[in-house]
Amino acid sequence: MNIDEFRAELEVRLSIEKDYLIQEASSIEDQERLELLGKFNEKYKELIKRLANENGIDLNASYQNENSSDSSNLSYEQIILGRTMSVYDRLSDELYEEITNIQ
């Protein structure tokens, strides 16, 4: 699985988790709703680990990019975090909007 496929799969699963948390938010107190953002962050980290495990990716291994003559040794985890942070940011913003607008 390449990084773009990983990102796409993570986005799907993270979106599902966001939807579950929105449902959960409707049944809890206002103060506790913002705690769901921390829970979402943990889900993001867990999903990265789970997807990596499912696809035989060692997150601590050095990422080998054939197109780069760059000598920096970034790990798969660093590359994945860099390439998926925009997905996380967008979905966490959506989650925040949803949970703060629940009446």
PDB file of C-alpha atoms in Angstrom, residues 10-71:
ATOM      1  CA  LEU A  10      -7.423   6.582   6.799  1.00  0.00           C
ATOM      2  CA  GLU A  11      -9.744   9.353   5.632  1.00  0.00           C
ATOM      3  CA  VAL A  12     -12.644   6.920   5.207  1.00  0.00           C
ATOM      4  CA  ARG A  13     -12.144   5.336   8.617  1.00  0.00           C
ATOM      5  CA  LEU A  14     -11.574   8.646  10.366  1.00  0.00           C
ATOM      6  CA  SER A  15     -14.723  10.067   8.821  1.00  0.00           C
ATOM      7  CA  ILE A  16     -16.684   7.124  10.235  1.00  0.00           C
ATOM      8  CA  GLU A  17     -15.176   7.762  13.677  1.00  0.00           C
ATOM      9  CA  LYS A  18     -16.140  11.437  13.391  1.00  0.00           C
ATOM     10  CA  ASP A  19     -19.740  10.455  12.662  1.00  0.00           C
ATOM     11  CA  TYR A  20     -19.832   8.171  15.719  1.00  0.00           C
ATOM     12  CA  LEU A  21     -18.514  10.964  17.918  1.00  0.00           C
ATOM     13  CA  ILE A  22     -21.141  13.378  16.585  1.00  0.00           C
ATOM     14  CA  GLN A  23     -23.817  10.863  17.547  1.00  0.00           C
ATOM     15  CA  GLU A  24     -22.240  10.496  20.976  1.00  0.00           C
ATOM     16  CA  ALA A  25     -22.127  14.285  21.406  1.00  0.00           C
ATOM     17  CA  SER A  26     -25.883  14.580  21.170  1.00  0.00           C
ATOM     18  CA  SER A  27     -26.300  12.532  24.326  1.00  0.00           C
ATOM     19  CA  ILE A  28     -23.726  14.202  26.606  1.00  0.00           C
ATOM     20  CA  GLU A  29     -23.425  17.490  28.466  1.00  0.00           C
ATOM     21  CA  ASP A  30     -22.031  20.614  26.798  1.00  0.00           C
ATOM     22  CA  GLN A  31     -18.831  20.611  28.881  1.00  0.00           C
ATOM     23  CA  GLU A  32     -17.992  17.045  27.932  1.00  0.00           C
ATOM     24  CA  ARG A  33     -18.481  17.579  24.215  1.00  0.00           C
ATOM     25  CA  LEU A  34     -15.164  19.324  23.709  1.00  0.00           C
ATOM     26  CA  GLU A  35     -13.463  16.298  25.255  1.00  0.00           C
ATOM     27  CA  LEU A  36     -14.558  14.435  22.136  1.00  0.00           C
ATOM     28  CA  LEU A  37     -11.898  16.356  20.199  1.00  0.00           C
ATOM     29  CA  GLY A  38      -9.223  14.671  22.318  1.00  0.00           C
ATOM     30  CA  LYS A  39     -10.929  11.349  21.757  1.00  0.00           C
ATOM     31  CA  PHE A  40     -10.877  12.039  18.004  1.00  0.00           C
ATOM     32  CA  ASN A  41      -7.147  12.758  18.162  1.00  0.00           C
ATOM     33  CA  GLU A  42      -6.591   9.414  19.884  1.00  0.00           C
ATOM     34  CA  LYS A  43      -8.684   7.665  17.218  1.00  0.00           C
ATOM     35  CA  TYR A  44      -6.475   9.253  14.555  1.00  0.00           C
ATOM     36  CA  LYS A  45      -3.329   7.887  16.168  1.00  0.00           C
ATOM     37  CA  GLU A  46      -4.910   4.461  16.717  1.00  0.00           C
ATOM     38  CA  LEU A  47      -6.091   4.261  13.110  1.00  0.00           C
ATOM     39  CA  ILE A  48      -2.629   5.059  11.798  1.00  0.00           C
ATOM     40  CA  LYS A  49      -1.177   2.248  13.914  1.00  0.00           C
ATOM     41  CA  ARG A  50      -3.959  -0.168  12.943  1.00  0.00           C
ATOM     42  CA  LEU A  51      -3.683   0.554   9.216  1.00  0.00           C
ATOM     43  CA  ALA A  52       0.090   0.261   9.362  1.00  0.00           C
ATOM     44  CA  ASN A  53      -0.207  -3.072  11.141  1.00  0.00           C
ATOM     45  CA  GLU A  54      -2.827  -4.346   8.669  1.00  0.00           C
ATOM     46  CA  ASN A  55      -0.551  -3.454   5.770  1.00  0.00           C
ATOM     47  CA  GLY A  56       2.729  -4.656   7.238  1.00  0.00           C
ATOM     48  CA  ILE A  57       4.195  -1.165   7.577  1.00  0.00           C
ATOM     49  CA  ASP A  58       6.777  -0.622  10.288  1.00  0.00           C
ATOM     50  CA  LEU A  59       6.126   2.960  11.381  1.00  0.00           C
ATOM     51  CA  ASN A  60       9.623   3.227  12.833  1.00  0.00           C
ATOM     52  CA  ALA A  61      11.372   2.114   9.644  1.00  0.00           C
ATOM     53  CA  SER A  62      13.014   4.669   7.393  1.00  0.00           C
ATOM     54  CA  TYR A  63      10.860   5.741   4.492  1.00  0.00           C
ATOM     55  CA  GLN A  64      12.520   4.963   1.183  1.00  0.00           C
ATOM     56  CA  ASN A  65      11.550   7.326  -1.598  1.00  0.00           C
ATOM     57  CA  GLU A  66      12.997   6.453  -4.991  1.00  0.00           C
ATOM     58  CA  ASN A  67      12.389   9.970  -6.330  1.00  0.00           C
ATOM     59  CA  SER A  68      14.319  11.756  -3.641  1.00  0.00           C
ATOM     60  CA  SER A  69      18.017  12.376  -3.466  1.00  0.00           C
ATOM     61  CA  ASP A  70      17.364  13.845  -0.043  1.00  0.00           C
ATOM     62  CA  SER A  71      19.547  12.308   2.626  1.00  0.00           C
TER      63      SER A  71
END
